[in-house]
PDB file of C-alpha atoms in Angstrom:
ATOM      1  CA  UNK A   1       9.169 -36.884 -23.363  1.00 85.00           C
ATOM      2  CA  UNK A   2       6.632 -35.234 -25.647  1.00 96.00           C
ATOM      3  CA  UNK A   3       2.562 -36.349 -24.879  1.00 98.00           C
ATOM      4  CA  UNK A   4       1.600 -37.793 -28.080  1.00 98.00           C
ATOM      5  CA  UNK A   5      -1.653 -37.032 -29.916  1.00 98.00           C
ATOM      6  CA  UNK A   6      -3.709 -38.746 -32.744  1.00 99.00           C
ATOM      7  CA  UNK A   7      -6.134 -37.026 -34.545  1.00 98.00           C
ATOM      8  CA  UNK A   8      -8.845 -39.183 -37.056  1.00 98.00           C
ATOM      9  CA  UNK A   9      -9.622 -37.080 -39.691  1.00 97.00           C
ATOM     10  CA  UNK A  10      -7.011 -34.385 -39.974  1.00 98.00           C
ATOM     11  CA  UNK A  11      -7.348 -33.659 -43.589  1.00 96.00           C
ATOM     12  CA  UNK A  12      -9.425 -30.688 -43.241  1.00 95.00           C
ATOM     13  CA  UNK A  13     -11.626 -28.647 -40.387  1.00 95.00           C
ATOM     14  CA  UNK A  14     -11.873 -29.380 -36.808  1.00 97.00           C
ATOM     15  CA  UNK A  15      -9.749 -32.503 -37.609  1.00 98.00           C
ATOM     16  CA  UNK A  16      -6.424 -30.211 -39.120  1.00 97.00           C
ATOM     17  CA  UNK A  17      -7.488 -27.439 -37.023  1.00 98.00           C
ATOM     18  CA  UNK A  18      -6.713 -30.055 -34.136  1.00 98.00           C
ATOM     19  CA  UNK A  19      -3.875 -31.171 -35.071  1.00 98.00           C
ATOM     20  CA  UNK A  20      -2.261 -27.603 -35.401  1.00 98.00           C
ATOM     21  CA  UNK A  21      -3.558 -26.505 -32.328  1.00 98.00           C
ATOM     22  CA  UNK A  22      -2.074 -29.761 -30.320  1.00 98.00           C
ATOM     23  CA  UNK A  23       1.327 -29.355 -32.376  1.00 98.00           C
ATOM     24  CA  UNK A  24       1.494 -25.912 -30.878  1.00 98.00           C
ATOM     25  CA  UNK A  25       0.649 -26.790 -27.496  1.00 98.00           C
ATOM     26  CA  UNK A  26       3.843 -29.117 -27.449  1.00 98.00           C
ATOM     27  CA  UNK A  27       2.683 -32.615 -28.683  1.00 98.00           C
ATOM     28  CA  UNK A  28       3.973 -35.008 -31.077  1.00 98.00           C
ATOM     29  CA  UNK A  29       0.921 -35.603 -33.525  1.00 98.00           C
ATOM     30  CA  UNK A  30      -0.120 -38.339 -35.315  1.00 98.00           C
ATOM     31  CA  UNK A  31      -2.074 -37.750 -38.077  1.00 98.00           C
ATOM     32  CA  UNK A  32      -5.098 -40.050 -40.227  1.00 98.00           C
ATOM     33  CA  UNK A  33      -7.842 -39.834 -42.791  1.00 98.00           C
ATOM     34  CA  UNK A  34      -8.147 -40.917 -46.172  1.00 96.00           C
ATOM     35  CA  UNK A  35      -5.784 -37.783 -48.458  1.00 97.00           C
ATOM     36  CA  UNK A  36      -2.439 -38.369 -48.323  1.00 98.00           C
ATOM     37  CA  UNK A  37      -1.736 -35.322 -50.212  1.00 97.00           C
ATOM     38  CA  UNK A  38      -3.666 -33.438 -47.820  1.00 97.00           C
ATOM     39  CA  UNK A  39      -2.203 -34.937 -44.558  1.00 98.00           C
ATOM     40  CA  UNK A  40       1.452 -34.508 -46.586  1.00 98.00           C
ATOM     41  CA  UNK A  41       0.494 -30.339 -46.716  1.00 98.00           C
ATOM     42  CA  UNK A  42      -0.869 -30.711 -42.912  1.00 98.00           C
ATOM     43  CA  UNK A  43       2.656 -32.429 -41.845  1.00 98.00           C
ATOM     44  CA  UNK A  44       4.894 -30.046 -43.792  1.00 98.00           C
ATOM     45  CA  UNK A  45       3.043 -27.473 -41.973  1.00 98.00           C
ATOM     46  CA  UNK A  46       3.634 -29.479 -38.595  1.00 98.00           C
ATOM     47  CA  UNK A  47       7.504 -29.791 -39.618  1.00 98.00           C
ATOM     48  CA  UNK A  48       7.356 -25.681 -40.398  1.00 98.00           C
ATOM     49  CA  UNK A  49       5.952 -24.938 -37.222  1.00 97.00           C
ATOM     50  CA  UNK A  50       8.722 -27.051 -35.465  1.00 98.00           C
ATOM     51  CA  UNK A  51       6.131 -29.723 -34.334  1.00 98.00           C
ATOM     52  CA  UNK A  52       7.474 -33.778 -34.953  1.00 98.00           C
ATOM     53  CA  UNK A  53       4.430 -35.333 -36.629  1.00 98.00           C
ATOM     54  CA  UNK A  54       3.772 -39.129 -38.585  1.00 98.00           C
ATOM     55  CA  UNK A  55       1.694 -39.594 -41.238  1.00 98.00           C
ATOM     56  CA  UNK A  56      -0.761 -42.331 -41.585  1.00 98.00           C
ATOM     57  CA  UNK A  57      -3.203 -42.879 -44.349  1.00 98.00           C
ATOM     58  CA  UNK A  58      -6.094 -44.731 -44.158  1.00 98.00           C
ATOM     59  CA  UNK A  59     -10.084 -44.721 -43.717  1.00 98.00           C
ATOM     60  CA  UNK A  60     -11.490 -45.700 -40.390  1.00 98.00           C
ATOM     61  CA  UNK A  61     -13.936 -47.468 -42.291  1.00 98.00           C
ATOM     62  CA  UNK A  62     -11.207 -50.221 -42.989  1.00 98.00           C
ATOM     63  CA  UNK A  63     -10.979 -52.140 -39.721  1.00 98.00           C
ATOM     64  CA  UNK A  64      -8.570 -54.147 -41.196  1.00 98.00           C
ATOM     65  CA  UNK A  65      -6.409 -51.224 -42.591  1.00 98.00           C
ATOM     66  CA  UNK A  66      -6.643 -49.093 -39.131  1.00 98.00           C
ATOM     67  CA  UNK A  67      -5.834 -51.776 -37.712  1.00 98.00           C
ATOM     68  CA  UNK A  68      -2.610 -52.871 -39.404  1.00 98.00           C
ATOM     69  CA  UNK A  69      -1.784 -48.852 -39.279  1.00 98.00           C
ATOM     70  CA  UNK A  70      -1.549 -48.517 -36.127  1.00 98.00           C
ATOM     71  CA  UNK A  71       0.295 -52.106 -35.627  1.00 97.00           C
ATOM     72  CA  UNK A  72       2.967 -50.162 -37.763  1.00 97.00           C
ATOM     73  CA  UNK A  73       3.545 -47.284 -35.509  1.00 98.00           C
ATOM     74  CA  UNK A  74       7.305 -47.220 -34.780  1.00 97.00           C
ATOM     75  CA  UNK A  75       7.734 -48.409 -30.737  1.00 97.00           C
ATOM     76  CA  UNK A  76       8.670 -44.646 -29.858  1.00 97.00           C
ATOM     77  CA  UNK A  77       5.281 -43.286 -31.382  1.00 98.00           C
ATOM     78  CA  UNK A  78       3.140 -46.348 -29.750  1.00 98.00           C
ATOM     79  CA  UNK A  79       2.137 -44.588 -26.196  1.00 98.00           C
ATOM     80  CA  UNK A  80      -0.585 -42.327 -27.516  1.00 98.00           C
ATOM     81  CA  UNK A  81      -1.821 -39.887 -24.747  1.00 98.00           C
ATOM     82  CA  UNK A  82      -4.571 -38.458 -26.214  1.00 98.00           C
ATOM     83  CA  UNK A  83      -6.919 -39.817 -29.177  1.00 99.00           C
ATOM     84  CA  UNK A  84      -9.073 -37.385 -31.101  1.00 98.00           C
ATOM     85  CA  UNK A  85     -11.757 -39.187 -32.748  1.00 98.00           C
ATOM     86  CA  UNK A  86     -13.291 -36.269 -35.314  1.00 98.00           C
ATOM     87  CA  UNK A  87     -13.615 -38.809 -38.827  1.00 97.00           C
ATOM     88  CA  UNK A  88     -17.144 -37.955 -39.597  1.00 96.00           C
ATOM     89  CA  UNK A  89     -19.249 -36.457 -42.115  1.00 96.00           C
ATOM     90  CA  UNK A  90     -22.885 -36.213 -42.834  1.00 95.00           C
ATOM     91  CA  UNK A  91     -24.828 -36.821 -46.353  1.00 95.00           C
ATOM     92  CA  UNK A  92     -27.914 -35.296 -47.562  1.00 94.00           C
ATOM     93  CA  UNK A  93     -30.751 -33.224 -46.167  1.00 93.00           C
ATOM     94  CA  UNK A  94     -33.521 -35.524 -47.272  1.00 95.00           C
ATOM     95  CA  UNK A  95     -36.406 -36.575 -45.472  1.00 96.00           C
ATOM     96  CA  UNK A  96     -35.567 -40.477 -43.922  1.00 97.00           C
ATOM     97  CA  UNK A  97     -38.381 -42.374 -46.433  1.00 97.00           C
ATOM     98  CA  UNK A  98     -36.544 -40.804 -49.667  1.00 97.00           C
ATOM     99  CA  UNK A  99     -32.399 -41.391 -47.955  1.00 97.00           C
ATOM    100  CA  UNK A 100     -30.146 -43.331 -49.877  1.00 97.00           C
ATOM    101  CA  UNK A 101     -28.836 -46.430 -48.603  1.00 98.00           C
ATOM    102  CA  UNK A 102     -25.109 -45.325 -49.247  1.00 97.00           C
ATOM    103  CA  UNK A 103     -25.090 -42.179 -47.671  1.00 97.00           C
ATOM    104  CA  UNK A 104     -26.582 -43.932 -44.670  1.00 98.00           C
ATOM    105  CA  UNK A 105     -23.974 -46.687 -44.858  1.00 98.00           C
ATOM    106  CA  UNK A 106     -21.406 -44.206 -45.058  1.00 97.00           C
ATOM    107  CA  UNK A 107     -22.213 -42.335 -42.433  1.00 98.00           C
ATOM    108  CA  UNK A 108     -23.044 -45.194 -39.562  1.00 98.00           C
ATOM    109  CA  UNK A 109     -19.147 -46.655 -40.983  1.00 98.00           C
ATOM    110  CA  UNK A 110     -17.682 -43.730 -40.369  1.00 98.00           C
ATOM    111  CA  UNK A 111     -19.782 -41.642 -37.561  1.00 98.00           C
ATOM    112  CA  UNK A 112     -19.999 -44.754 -35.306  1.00 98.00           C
ATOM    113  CA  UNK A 113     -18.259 -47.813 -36.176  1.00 98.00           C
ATOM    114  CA  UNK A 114     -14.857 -46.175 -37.199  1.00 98.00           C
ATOM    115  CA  UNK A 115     -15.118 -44.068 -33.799  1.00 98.00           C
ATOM    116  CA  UNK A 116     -15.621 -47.659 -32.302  1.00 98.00           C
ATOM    117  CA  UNK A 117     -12.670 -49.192 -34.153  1.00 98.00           C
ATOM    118  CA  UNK A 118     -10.040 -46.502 -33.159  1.00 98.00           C
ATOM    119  CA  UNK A 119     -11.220 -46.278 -30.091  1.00 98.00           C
ATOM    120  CA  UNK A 120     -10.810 -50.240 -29.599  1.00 98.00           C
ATOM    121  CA  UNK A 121      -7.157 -50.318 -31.084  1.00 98.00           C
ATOM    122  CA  UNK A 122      -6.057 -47.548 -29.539  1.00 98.00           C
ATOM    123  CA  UNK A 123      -7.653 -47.367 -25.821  1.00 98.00           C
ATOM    124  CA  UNK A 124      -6.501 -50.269 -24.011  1.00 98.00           C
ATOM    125  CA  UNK A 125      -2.694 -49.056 -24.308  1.00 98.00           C
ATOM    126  CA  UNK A 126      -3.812 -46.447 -22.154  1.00 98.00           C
ATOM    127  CA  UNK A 127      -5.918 -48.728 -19.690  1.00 98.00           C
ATOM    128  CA  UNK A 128      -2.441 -50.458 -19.598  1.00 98.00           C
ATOM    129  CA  UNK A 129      -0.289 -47.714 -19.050  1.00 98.00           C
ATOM    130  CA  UNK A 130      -3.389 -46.153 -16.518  1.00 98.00           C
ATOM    131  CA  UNK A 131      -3.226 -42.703 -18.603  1.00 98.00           C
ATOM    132  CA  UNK A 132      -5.159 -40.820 -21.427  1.00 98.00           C
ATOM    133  CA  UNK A 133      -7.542 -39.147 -22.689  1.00 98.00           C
ATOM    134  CA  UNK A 134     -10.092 -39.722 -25.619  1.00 99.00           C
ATOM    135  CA  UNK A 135     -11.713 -36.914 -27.142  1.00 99.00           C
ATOM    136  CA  UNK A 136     -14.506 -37.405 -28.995  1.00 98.00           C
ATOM    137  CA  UNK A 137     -16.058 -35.232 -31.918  1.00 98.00           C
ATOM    138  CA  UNK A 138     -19.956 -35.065 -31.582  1.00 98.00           C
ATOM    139  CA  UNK A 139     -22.189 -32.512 -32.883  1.00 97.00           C
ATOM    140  CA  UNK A 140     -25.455 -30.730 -31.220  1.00 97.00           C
ATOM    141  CA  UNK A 141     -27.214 -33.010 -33.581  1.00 96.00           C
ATOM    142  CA  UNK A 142     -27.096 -35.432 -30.962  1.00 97.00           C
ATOM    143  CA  UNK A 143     -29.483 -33.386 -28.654  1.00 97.00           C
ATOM    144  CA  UNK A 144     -32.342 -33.508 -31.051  1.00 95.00           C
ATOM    145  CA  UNK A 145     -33.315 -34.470 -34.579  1.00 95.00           C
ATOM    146  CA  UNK A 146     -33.444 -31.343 -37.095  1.00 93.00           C
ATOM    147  CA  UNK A 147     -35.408 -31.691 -40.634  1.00 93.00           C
ATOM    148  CA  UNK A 148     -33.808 -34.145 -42.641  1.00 94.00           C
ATOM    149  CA  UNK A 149     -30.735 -34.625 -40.192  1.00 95.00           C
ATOM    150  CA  UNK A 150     -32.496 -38.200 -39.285  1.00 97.00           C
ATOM    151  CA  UNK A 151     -29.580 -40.978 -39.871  1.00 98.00           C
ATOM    152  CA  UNK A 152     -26.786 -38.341 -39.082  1.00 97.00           C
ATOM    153  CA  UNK A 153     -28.474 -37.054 -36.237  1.00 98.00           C
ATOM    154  CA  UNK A 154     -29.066 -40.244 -34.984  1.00 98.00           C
ATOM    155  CA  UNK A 155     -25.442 -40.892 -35.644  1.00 98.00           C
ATOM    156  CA  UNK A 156     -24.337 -37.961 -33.455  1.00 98.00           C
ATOM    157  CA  UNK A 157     -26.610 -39.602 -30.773  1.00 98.00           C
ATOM    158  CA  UNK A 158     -24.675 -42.601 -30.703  1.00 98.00           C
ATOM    159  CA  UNK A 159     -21.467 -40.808 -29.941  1.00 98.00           C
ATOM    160  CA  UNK A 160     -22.795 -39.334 -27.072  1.00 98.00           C
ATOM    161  CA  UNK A 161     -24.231 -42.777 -25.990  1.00 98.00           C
ATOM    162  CA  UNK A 162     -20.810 -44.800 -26.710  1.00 98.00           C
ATOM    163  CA  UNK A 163     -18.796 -41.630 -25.118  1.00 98.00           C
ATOM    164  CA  UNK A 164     -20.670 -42.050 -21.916  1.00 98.00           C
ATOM    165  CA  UNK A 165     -20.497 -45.751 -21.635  1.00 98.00           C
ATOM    166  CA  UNK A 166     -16.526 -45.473 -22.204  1.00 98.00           C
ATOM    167  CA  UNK A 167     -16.273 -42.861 -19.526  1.00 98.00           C
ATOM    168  CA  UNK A 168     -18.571 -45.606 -17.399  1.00 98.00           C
ATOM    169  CA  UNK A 169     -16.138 -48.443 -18.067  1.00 98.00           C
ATOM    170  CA  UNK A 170     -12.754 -46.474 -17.345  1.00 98.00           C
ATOM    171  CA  UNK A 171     -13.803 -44.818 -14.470  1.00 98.00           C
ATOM    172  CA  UNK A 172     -11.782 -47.030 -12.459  1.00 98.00           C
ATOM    173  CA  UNK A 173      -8.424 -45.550 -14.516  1.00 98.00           C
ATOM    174  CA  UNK A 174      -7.194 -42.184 -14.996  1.00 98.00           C
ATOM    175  CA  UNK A 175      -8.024 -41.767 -18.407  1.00 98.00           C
ATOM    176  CA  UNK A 176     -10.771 -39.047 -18.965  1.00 98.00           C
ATOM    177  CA  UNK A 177     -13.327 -38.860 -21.633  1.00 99.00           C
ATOM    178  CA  UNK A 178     -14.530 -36.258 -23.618  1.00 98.00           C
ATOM    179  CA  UNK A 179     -17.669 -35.668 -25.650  1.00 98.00           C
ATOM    180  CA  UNK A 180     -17.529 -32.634 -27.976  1.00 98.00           C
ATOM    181  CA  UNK A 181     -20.468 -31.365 -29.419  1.00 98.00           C
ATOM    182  CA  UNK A 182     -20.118 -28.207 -31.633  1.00 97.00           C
ATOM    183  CA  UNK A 183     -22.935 -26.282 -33.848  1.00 96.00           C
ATOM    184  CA  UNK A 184     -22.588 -24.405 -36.859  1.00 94.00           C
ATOM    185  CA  UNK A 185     -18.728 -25.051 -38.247  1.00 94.00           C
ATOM    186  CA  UNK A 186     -17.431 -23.162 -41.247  1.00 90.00           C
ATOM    187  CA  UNK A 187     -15.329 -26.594 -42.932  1.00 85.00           C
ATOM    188  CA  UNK A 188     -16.106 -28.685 -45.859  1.00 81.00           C
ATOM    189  CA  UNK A 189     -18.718 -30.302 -43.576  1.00 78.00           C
ATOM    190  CA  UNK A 190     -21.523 -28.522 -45.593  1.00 77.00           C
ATOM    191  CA  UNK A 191     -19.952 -29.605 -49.081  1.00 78.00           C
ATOM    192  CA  UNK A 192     -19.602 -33.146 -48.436  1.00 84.00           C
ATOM    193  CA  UNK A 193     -23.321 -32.865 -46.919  1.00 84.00           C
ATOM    194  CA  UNK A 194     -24.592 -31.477 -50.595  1.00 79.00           C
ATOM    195  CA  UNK A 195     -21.961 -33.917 -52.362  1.00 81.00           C
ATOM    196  CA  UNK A 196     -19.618 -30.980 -53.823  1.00 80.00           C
ATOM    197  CA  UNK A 197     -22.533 -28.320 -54.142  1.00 77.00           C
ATOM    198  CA  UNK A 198     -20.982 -25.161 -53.499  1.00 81.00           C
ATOM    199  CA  UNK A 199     -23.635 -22.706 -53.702  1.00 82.00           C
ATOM    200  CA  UNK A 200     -25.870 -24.673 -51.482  1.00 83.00           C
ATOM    201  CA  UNK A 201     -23.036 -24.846 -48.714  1.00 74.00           C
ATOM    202  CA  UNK A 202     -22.173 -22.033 -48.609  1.00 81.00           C
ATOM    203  CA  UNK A 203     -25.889 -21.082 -48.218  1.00 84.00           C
ATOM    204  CA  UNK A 204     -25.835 -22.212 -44.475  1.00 85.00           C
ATOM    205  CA  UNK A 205     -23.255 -20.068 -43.418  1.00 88.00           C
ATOM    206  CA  UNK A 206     -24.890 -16.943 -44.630  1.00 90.00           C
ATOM    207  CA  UNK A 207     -26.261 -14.100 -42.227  1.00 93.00           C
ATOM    208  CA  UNK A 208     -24.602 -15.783 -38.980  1.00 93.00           C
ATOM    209  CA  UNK A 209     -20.816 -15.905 -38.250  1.00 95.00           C
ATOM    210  CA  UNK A 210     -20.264 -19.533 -37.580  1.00 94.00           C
ATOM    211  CA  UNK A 211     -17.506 -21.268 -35.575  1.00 95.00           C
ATOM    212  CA  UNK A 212     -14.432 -22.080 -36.685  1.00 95.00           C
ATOM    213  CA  UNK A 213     -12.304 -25.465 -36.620  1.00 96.00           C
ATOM    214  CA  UNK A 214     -10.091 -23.547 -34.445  1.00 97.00           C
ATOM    215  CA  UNK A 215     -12.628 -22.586 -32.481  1.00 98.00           C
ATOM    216  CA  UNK A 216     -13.528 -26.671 -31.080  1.00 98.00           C
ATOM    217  CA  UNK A 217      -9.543 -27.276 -31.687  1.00 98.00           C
ATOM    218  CA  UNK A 218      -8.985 -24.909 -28.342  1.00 98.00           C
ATOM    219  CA  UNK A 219     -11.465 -26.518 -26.560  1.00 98.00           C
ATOM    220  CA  UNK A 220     -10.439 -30.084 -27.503  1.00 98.00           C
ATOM    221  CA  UNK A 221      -6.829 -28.755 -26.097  1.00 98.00           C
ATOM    222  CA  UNK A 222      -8.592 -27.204 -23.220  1.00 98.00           C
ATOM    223  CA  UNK A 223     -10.110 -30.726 -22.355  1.00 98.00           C
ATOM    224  CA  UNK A 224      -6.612 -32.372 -22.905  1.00 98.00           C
ATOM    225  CA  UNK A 225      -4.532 -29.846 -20.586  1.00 98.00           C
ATOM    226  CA  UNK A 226      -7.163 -29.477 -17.767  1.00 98.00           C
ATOM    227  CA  UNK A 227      -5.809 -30.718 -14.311  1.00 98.00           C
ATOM    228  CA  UNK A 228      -5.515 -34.760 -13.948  1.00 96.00           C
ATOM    229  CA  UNK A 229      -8.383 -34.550 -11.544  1.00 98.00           C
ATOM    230  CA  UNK A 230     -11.002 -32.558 -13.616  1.00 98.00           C
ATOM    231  CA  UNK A 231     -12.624 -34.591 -16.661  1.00 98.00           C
ATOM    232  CA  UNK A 232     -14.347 -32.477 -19.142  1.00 98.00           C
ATOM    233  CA  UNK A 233     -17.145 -34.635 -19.786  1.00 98.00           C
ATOM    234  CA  UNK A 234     -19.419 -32.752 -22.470  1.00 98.00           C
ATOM    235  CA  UNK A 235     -19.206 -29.856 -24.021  1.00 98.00           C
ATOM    236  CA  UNK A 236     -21.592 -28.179 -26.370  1.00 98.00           C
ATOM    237  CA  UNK A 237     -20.287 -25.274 -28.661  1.00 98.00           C
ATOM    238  CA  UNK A 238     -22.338 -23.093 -30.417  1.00 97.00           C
ATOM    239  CA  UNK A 239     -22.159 -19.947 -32.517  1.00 96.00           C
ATOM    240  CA  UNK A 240     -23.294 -16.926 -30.753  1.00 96.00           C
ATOM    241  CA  UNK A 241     -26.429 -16.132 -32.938  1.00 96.00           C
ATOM    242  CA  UNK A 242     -27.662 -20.482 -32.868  1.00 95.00           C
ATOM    243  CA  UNK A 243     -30.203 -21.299 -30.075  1.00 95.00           C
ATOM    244  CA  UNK A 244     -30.208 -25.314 -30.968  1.00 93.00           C
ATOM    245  CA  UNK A 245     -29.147 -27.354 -33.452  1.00 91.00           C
ATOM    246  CA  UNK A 246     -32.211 -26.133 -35.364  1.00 88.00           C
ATOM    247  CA  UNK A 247     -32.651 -22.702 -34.344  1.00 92.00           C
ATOM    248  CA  UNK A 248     -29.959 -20.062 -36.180  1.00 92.00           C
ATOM    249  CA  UNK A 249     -30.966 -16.338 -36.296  1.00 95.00           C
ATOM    250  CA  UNK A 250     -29.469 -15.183 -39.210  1.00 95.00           C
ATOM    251  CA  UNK A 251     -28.878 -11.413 -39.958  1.00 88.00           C
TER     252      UNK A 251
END
């Protein structure tokens, strides 16, 4: 029987990247976020590619919704192996005493609490079954504040926190936990930060070749395939030219 994979998120960047990359390593792959014409594409991709994938569309933001998603999973799709919690975005560069209360909202709903709600509906199946492994999407933002990162950063920080208290309470079981924590990714991130502003995204990426969502996809599959007694506990990716999440060297 095929391992089973759910990726949060899979509309676009590390989250589709993911999803590809796990489909190709063999798994069935559940996919979530809040497009359903984009998760349609990403499964008619899976289906092209010869991968089995299901479809399901909602916003972790939703507790009730996730929830009553994943209480619809057909019984043969139910014994998830491997959770990739990657919904997240950030909003705005501005310094914390001029933020707006929405993008903050919207980024503690998503960034934390809708890590915390998938990772409650879907994690004690595998305490049950005494296998899995969740995989957890952080960002080097969680090492350090950066100049008008504040609430995202801070954020970030909390799914390092939560990822090391889960690993903490299953320690006992054989699921692992994983906390990854990439740099500078080429994906919409950057647009959704400057609400659709194309010019200024694409301003961040200049002069340094960035990662790609492939790039954290392969480790993400790394940390899922690596021998049942070694736990990938953190990993920090960043592009070769990026000292920190604040220093980038651009050329």
């Amino acid at each position: 029987m095929k391992k089973i994979v759910m990726v949060t998120g899979a509309t676009s960047g590390i989250g589709r990247a993911c999803a590809l990359k796990f489909g190709k390593a063999g798994y069935r792959v559940i996919i979530t976020g809040r497009r359903a014409d984009a998760l349609a594409d990403l499964s008619a991709e899976l289906a092209d590619a010869g991968v089995e994938s299901l479809v399901l569309v909602f916003d972790v933001r939703d507790r009730k919704l996730a929830e009553m998603s994943v209480r619809s999973l057909p019984q043969d799709w139910r014994e998830i192996d491997v959770l990739v919690n990657n919904a997240g975005l950030a909003l705005g560069l501005e310094p914390e005493y001029e933020g707006d209360f929405e993008d903050w909202d919207t980024m503690v709903d998503t960034n934390i609490k809708g890590l915390l709600t998938m990772t409650r509906l879907i994690v004690p199946g595998m305490v049950k079954r005494n296998r899995g492994q969740v995989i957890n999407i952080g960002s080097v933002a969680g090492d350090a504040a950066y100049a008008g990162g504040n609430v995202y950063c801070a954020t970030k920080a909390a799914v390092k926190t939560i990822t090391d208290g889960l690993r903490i309470d299953v320690a006992d079981t054989a699921i692992r936990v994983t906390n990854i924590k990439p740099g500078l990714v080429e994906t919409n991130f950057s647009r959704t930060r400057f609400h659709g502003d194309i010019e200024r995204a694409d301003n961040v990426y200049k002069g340094i070749k960035p990662l790609t969502g492939d790039d954290i996809a392969d480790v993400a599959v790394y940390a899922a395939e690596a021998p049942a007694h070694v736990q990938i506990a953190e990993v920090l990716v960043l592009a070769t030219h990026q000292g920190s999440g604040s220093v980038i060297v651009r050329k």
